[in-house]
XYZ file of N, CA, C and O in Angstrom:
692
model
N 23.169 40.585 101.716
C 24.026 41.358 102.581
C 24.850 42.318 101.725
O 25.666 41.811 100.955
N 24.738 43.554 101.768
C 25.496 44.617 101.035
C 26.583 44.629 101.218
O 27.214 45.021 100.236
N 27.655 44.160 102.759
C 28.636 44.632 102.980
C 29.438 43.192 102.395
O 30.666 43.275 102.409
N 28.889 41.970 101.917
C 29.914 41.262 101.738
C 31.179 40.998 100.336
O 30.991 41.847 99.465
N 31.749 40.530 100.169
C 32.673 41.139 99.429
C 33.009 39.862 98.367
O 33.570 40.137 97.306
N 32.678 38.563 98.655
C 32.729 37.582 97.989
C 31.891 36.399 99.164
O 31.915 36.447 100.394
N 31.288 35.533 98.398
C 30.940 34.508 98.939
C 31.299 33.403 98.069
O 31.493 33.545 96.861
N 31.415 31.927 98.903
C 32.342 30.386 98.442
C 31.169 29.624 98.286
O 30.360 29.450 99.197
N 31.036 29.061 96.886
C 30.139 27.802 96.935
C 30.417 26.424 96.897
O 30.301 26.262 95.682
N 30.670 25.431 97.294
C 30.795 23.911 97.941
C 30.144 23.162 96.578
O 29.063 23.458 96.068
N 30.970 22.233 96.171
C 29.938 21.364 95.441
C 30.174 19.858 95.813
O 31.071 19.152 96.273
N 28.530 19.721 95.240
C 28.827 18.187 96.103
C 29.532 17.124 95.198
O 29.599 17.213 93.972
N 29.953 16.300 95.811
C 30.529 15.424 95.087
C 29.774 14.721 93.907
O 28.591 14.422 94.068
N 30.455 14.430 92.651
C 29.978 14.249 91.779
C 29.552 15.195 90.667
O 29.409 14.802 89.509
N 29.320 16.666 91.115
C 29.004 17.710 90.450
C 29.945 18.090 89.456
O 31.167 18.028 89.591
N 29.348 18.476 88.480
C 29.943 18.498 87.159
C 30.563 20.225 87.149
O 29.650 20.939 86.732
N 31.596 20.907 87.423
C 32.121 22.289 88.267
C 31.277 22.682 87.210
O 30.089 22.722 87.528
N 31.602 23.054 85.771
C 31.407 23.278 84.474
C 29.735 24.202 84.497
O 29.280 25.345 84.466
N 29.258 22.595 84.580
C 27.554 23.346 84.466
C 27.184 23.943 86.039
O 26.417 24.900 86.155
N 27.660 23.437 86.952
C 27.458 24.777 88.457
C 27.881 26.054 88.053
O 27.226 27.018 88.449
N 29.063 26.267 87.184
C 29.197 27.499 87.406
C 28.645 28.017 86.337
O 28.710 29.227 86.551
N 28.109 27.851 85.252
C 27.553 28.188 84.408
C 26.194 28.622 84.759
O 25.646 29.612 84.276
N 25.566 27.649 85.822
C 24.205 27.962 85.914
C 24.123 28.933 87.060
O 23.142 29.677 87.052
N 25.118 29.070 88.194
C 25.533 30.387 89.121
C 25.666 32.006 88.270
O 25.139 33.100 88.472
N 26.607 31.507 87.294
C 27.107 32.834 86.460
C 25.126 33.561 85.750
O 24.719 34.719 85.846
N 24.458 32.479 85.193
C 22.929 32.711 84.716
C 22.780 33.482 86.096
O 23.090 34.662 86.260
N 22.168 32.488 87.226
C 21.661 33.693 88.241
C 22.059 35.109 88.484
O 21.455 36.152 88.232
N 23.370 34.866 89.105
C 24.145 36.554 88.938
C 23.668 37.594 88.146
O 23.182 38.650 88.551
N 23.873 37.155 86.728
C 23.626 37.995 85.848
C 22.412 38.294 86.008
O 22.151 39.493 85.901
N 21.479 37.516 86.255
C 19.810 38.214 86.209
C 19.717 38.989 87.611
O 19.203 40.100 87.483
N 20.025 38.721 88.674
C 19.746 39.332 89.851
C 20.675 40.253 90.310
O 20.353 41.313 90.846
N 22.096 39.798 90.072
C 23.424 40.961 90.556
C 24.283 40.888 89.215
O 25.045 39.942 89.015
N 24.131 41.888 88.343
C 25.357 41.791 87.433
C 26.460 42.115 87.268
O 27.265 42.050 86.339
N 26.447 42.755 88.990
C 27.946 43.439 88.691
C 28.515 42.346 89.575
O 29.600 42.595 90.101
N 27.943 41.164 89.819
C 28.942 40.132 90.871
C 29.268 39.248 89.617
O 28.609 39.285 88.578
N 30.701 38.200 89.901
C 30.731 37.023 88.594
C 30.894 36.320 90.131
O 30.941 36.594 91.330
N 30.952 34.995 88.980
C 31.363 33.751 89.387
C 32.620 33.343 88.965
O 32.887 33.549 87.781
N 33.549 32.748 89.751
C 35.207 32.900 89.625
C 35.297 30.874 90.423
O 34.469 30.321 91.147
N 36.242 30.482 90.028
C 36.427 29.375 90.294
C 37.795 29.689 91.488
O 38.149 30.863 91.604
N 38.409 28.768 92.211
C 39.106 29.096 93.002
C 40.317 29.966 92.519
O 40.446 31.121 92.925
N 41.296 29.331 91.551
C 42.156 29.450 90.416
C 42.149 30.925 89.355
O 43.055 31.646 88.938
N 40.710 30.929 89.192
C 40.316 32.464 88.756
C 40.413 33.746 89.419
O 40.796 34.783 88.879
N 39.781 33.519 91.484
C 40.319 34.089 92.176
C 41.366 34.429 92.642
O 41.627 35.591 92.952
N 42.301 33.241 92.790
C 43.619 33.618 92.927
C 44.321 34.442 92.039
O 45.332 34.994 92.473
N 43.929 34.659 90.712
C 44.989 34.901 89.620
C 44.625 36.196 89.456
O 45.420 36.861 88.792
N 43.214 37.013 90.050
C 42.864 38.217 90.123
C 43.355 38.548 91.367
O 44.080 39.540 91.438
N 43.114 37.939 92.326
C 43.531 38.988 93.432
C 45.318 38.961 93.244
O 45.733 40.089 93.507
N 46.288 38.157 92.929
C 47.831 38.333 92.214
C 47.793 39.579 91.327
O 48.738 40.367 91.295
N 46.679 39.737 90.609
C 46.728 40.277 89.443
C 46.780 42.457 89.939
O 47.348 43.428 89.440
N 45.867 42.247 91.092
C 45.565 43.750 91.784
C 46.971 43.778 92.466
O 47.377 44.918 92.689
N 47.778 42.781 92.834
C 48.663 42.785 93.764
C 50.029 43.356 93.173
O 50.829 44.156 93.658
N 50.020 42.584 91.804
C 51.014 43.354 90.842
C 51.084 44.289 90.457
O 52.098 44.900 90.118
N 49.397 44.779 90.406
C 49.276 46.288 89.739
C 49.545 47.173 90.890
O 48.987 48.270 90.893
N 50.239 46.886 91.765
C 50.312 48.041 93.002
C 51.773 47.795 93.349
O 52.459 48.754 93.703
N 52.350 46.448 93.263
C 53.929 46.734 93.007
C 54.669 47.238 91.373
O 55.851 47.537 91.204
N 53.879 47.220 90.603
C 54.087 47.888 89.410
C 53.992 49.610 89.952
O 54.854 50.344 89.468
N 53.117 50.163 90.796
C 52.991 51.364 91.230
C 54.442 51.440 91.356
O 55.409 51.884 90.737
N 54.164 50.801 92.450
C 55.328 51.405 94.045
C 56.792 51.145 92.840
O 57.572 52.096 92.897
N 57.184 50.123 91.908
C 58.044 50.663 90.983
C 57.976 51.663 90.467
O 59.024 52.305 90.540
N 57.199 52.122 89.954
C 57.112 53.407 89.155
C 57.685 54.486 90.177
O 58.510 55.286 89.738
N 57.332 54.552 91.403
C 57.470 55.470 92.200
C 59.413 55.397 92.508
O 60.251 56.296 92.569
N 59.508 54.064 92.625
C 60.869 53.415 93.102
C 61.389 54.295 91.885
O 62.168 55.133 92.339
N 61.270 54.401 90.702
C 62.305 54.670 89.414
C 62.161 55.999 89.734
O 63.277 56.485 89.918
N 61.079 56.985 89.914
C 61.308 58.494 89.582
C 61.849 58.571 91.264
O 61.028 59.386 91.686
N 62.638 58.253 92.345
C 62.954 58.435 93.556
C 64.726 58.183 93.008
O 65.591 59.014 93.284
N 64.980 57.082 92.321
C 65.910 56.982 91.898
C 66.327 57.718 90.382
O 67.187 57.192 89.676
N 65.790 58.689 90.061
C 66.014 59.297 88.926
C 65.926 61.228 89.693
O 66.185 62.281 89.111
N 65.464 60.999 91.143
C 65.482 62.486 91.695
C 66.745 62.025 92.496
O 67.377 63.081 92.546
N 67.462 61.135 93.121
C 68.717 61.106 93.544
C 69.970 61.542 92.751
O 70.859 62.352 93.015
N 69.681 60.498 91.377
C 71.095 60.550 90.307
C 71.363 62.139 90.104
O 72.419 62.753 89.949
N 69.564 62.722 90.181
C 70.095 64.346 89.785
C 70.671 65.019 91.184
O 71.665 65.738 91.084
N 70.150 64.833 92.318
C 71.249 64.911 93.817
C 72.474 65.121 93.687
O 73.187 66.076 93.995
N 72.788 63.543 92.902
C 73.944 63.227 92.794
C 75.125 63.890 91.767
O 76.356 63.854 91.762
N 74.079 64.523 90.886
C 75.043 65.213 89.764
C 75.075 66.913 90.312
O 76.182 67.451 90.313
N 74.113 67.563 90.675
C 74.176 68.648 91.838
C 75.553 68.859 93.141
O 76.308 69.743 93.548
N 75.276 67.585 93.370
C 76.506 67.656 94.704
C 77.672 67.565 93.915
O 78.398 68.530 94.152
N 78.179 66.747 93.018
C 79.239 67.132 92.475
C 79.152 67.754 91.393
O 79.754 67.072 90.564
N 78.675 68.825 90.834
C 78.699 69.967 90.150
C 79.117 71.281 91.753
O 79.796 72.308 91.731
N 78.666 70.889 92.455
C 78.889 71.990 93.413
C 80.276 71.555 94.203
O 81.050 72.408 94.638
N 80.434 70.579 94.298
C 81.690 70.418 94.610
C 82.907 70.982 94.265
O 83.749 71.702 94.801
N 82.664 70.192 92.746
C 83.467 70.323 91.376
C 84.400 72.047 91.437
O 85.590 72.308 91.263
N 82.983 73.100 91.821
C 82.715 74.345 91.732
C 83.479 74.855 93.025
O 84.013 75.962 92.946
N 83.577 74.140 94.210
C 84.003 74.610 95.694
C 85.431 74.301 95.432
O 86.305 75.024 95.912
N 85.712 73.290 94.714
C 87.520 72.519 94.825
C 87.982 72.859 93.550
O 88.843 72.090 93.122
N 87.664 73.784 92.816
C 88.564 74.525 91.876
C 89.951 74.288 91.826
O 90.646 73.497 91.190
N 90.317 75.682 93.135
C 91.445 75.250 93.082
C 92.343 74.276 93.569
O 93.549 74.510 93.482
N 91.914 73.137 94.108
C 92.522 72.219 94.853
C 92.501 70.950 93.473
O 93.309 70.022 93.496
N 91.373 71.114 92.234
C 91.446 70.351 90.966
C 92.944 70.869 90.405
O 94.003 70.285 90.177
N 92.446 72.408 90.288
C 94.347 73.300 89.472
C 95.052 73.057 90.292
O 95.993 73.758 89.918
N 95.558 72.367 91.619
C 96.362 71.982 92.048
C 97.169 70.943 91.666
O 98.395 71.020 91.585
N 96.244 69.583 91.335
C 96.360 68.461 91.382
C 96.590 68.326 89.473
O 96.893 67.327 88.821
N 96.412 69.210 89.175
C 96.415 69.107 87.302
C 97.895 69.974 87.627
O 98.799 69.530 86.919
N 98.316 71.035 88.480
C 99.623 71.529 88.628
C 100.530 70.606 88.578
O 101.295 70.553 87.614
N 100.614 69.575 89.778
C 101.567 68.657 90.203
C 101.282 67.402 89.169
O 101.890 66.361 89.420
N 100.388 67.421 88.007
C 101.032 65.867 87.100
C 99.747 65.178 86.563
O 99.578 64.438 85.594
N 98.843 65.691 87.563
C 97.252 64.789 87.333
C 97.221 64.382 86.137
O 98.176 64.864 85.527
N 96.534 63.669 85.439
C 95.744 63.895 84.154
C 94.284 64.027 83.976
O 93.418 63.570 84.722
N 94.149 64.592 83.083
C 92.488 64.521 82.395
C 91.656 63.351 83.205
O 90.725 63.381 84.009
N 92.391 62.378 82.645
C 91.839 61.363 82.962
C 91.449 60.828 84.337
O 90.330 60.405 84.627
N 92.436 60.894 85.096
C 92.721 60.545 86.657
C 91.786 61.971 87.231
O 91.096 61.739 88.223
N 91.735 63.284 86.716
C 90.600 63.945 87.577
C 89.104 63.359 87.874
O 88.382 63.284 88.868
N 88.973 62.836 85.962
C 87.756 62.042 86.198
C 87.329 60.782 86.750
O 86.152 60.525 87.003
N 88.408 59.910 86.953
C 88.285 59.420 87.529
C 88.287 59.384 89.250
O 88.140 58.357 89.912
N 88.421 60.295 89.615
C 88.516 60.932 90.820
C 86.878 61.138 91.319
O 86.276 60.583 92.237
N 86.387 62.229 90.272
C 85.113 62.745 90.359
C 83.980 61.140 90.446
O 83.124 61.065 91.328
N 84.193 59.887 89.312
C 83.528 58.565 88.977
C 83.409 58.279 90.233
O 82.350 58.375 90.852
N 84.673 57.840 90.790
C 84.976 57.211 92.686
C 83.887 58.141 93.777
O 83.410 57.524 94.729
N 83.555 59.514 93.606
C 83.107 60.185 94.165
C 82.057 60.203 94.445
O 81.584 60.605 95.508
N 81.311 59.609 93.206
C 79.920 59.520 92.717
C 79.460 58.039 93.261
O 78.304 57.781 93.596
N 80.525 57.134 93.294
C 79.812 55.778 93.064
C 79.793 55.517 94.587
O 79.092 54.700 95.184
N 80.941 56.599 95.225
C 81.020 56.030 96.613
C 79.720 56.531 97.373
O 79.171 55.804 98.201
N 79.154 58.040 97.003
C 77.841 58.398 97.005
C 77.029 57.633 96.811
O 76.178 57.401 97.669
N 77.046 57.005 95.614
C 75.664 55.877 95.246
C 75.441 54.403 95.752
O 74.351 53.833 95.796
N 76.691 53.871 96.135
C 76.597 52.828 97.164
C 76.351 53.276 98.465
O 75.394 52.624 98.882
N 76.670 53.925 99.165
C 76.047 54.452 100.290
C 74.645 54.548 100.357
O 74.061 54.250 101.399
N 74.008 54.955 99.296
C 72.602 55.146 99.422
C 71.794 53.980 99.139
O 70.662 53.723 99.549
N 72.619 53.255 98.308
C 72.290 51.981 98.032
C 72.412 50.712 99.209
O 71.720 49.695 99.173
N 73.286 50.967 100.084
C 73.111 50.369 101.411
C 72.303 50.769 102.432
O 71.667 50.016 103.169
N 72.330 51.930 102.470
C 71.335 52.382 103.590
C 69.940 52.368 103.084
O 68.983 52.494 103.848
N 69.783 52.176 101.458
C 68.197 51.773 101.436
C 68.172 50.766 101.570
O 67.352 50.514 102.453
N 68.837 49.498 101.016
C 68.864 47.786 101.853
C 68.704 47.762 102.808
O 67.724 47.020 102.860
N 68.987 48.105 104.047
C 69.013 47.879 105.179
C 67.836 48.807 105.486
O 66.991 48.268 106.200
N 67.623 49.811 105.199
C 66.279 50.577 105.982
C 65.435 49.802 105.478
O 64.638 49.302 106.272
N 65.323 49.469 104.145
C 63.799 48.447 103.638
C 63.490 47.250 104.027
O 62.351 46.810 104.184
N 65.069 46.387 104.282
C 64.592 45.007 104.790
C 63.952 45.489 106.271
O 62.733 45.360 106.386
N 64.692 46.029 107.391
C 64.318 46.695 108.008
C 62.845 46.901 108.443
O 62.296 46.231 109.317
N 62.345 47.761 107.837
C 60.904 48.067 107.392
C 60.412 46.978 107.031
O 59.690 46.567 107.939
N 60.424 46.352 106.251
C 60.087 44.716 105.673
C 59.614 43.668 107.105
O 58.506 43.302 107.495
N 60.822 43.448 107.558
C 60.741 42.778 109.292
C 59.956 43.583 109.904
O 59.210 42.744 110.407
N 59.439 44.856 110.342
C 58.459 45.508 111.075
C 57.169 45.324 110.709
O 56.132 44.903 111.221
N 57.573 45.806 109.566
C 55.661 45.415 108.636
C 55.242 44.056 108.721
O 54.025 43.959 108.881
N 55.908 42.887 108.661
C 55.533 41.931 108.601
C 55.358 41.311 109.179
O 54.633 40.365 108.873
N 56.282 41.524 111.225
C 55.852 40.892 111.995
C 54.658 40.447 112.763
O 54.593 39.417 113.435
N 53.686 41.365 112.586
C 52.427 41.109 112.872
C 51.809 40.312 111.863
O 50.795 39.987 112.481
N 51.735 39.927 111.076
C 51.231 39.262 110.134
C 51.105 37.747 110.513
O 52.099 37.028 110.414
N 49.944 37.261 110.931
C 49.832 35.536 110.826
C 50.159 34.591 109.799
O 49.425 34.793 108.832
N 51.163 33.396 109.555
C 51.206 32.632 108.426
C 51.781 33.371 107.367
O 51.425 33.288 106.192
N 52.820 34.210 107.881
C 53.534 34.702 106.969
C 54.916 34.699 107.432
O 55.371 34.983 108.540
N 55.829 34.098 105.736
C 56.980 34.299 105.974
C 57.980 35.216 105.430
O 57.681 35.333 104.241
N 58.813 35.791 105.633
C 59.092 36.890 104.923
C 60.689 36.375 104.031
O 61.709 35.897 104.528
N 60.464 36.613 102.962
C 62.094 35.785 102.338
C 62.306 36.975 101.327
O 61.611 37.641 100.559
N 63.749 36.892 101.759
C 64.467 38.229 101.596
C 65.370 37.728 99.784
O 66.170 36.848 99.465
N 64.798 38.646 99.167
C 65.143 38.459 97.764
C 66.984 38.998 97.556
O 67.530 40.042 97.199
N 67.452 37.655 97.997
C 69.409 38.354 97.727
C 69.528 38.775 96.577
O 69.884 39.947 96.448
N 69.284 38.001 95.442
C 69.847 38.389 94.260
C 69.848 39.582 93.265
O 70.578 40.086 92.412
N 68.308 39.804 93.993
C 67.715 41.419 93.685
C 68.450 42.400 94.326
O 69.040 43.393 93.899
N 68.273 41.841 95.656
C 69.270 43.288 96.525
C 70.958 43.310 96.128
O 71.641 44.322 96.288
N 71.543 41.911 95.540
C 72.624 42.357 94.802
C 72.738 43.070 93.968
O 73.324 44.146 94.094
N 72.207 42.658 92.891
C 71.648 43.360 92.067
C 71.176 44.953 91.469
O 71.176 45.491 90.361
N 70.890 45.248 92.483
C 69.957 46.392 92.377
C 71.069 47.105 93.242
O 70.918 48.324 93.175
N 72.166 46.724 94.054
C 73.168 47.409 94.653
C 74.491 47.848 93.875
O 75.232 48.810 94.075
N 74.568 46.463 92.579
C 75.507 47.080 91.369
C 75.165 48.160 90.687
O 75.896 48.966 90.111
N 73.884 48.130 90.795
C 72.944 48.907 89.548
C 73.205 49.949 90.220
O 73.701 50.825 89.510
N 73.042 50.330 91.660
C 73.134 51.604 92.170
C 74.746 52.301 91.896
O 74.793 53.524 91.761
N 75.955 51.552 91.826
C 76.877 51.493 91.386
C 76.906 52.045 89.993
O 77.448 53.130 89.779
N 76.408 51.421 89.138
C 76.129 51.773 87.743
C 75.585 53.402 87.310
O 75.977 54.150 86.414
N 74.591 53.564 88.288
C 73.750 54.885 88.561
C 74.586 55.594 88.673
O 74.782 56.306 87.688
N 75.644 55.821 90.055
C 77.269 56.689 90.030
C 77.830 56.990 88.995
O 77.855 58.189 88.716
N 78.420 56.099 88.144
C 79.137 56.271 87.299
C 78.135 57.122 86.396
O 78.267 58.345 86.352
N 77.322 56.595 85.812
C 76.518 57.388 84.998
C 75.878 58.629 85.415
O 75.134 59.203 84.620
N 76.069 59.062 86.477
C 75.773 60.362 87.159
C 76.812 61.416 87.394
O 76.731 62.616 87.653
N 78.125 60.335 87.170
C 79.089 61.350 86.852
C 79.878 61.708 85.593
O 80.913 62.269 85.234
N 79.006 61.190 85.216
C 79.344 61.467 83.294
C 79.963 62.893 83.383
O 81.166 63.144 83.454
N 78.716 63.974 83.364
C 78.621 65.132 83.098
C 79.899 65.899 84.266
O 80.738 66.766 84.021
N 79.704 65.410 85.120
C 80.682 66.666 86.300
C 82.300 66.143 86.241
O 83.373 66.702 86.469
N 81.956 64.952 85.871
C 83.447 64.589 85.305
C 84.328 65.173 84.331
O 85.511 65.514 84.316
N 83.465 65.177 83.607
C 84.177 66.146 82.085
C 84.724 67.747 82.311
O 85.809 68.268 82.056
N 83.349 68.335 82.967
C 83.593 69.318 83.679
C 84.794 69.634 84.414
O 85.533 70.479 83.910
N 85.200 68.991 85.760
C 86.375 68.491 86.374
C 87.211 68.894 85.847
O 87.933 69.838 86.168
N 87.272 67.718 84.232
C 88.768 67.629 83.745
C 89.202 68.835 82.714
O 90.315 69.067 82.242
N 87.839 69.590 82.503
C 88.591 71.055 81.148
C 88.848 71.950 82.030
O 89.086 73.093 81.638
N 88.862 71.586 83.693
C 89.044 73.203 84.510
C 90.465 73.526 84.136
O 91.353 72.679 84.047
N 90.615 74.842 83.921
C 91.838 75.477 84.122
C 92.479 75.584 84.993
O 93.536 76.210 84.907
């Protein structure tokens, strides 16, 4: 049958797995060589194995989505930065410091980056519960520690996104 995609062989009791699959793997090779012989354990650990290599993708994709935001994020407040001029020479008029501008601009950024960082939690679990409800014999368990996690980090992302517009900020005249 051309269209099938794997077939299961049964052994009878007493069978030694070892030399069955040894003498399966002989046939294959002479008649189909592009099929193997895989033990249950072997299968499992390949089809895990394709499964990782496609959430290894969808990371890859996850990092350059979060590396086209941080620059969003340094854009919007560079343009900000640029719109509130004088409302910065205001606030450096009446006492500000250096410091407290940038920290102004940090708060700005992070409050930006948690925002986005919540509304992707919630749109993905979200999405997560849709995709999965159709699914038979499946349960869906929601990884907290990651989504903590990965919600500081988005935190972390802010600050470090406002490195640059911060400084900026604070040499305005």
């Amino acid at each position: 049958e051309p269209k099938d995609a794997f077939g299961m062989v049964g052994l009878q009791p007493g069978a030694d797995q070892k030399q069955v699959q040894a003498r399966i793997k002989q046939v294959l090779d002479r008649q189909f060589p592009e099929a193997e012989a895989l033990t249950a354990k072997e299968f499992t650990d390949d089809v895990a194995g394709q499964v990782n290599q496609l959430l290894y993708l969808i990371y890859a994709l996850l990092a350059l989505a979060v590396i086209v935001s941080l620059f969003g994020i340094v854009n919007t407040l560079v343009l900000s930065i640029s719109e509130r001029t004088r409302e910065l020479g205001l606030l450096r008029a009446v006492g500000t410091t250096q410091r407290q501008v940038k920290q102004i601009v940090r708060y700005e950024a992070v409050i930006t980056s948690l925002i986005g960082g919540v509304l992707g939690i919630v749109v993905g679990a979200i999405l997560a519960l849709l995709f999965t409800q159709p699914l038979d014999n499946f349960t869906l368990t929601i990884p907290w520690v990651s989504l903590i996690l990965l919600f500081v980090l988005a935190g972390v992302a802010g600050v470090g996104a406002a490195i640059l517009p911060a400084r900026r900020a604070a040499r305005l005249d």
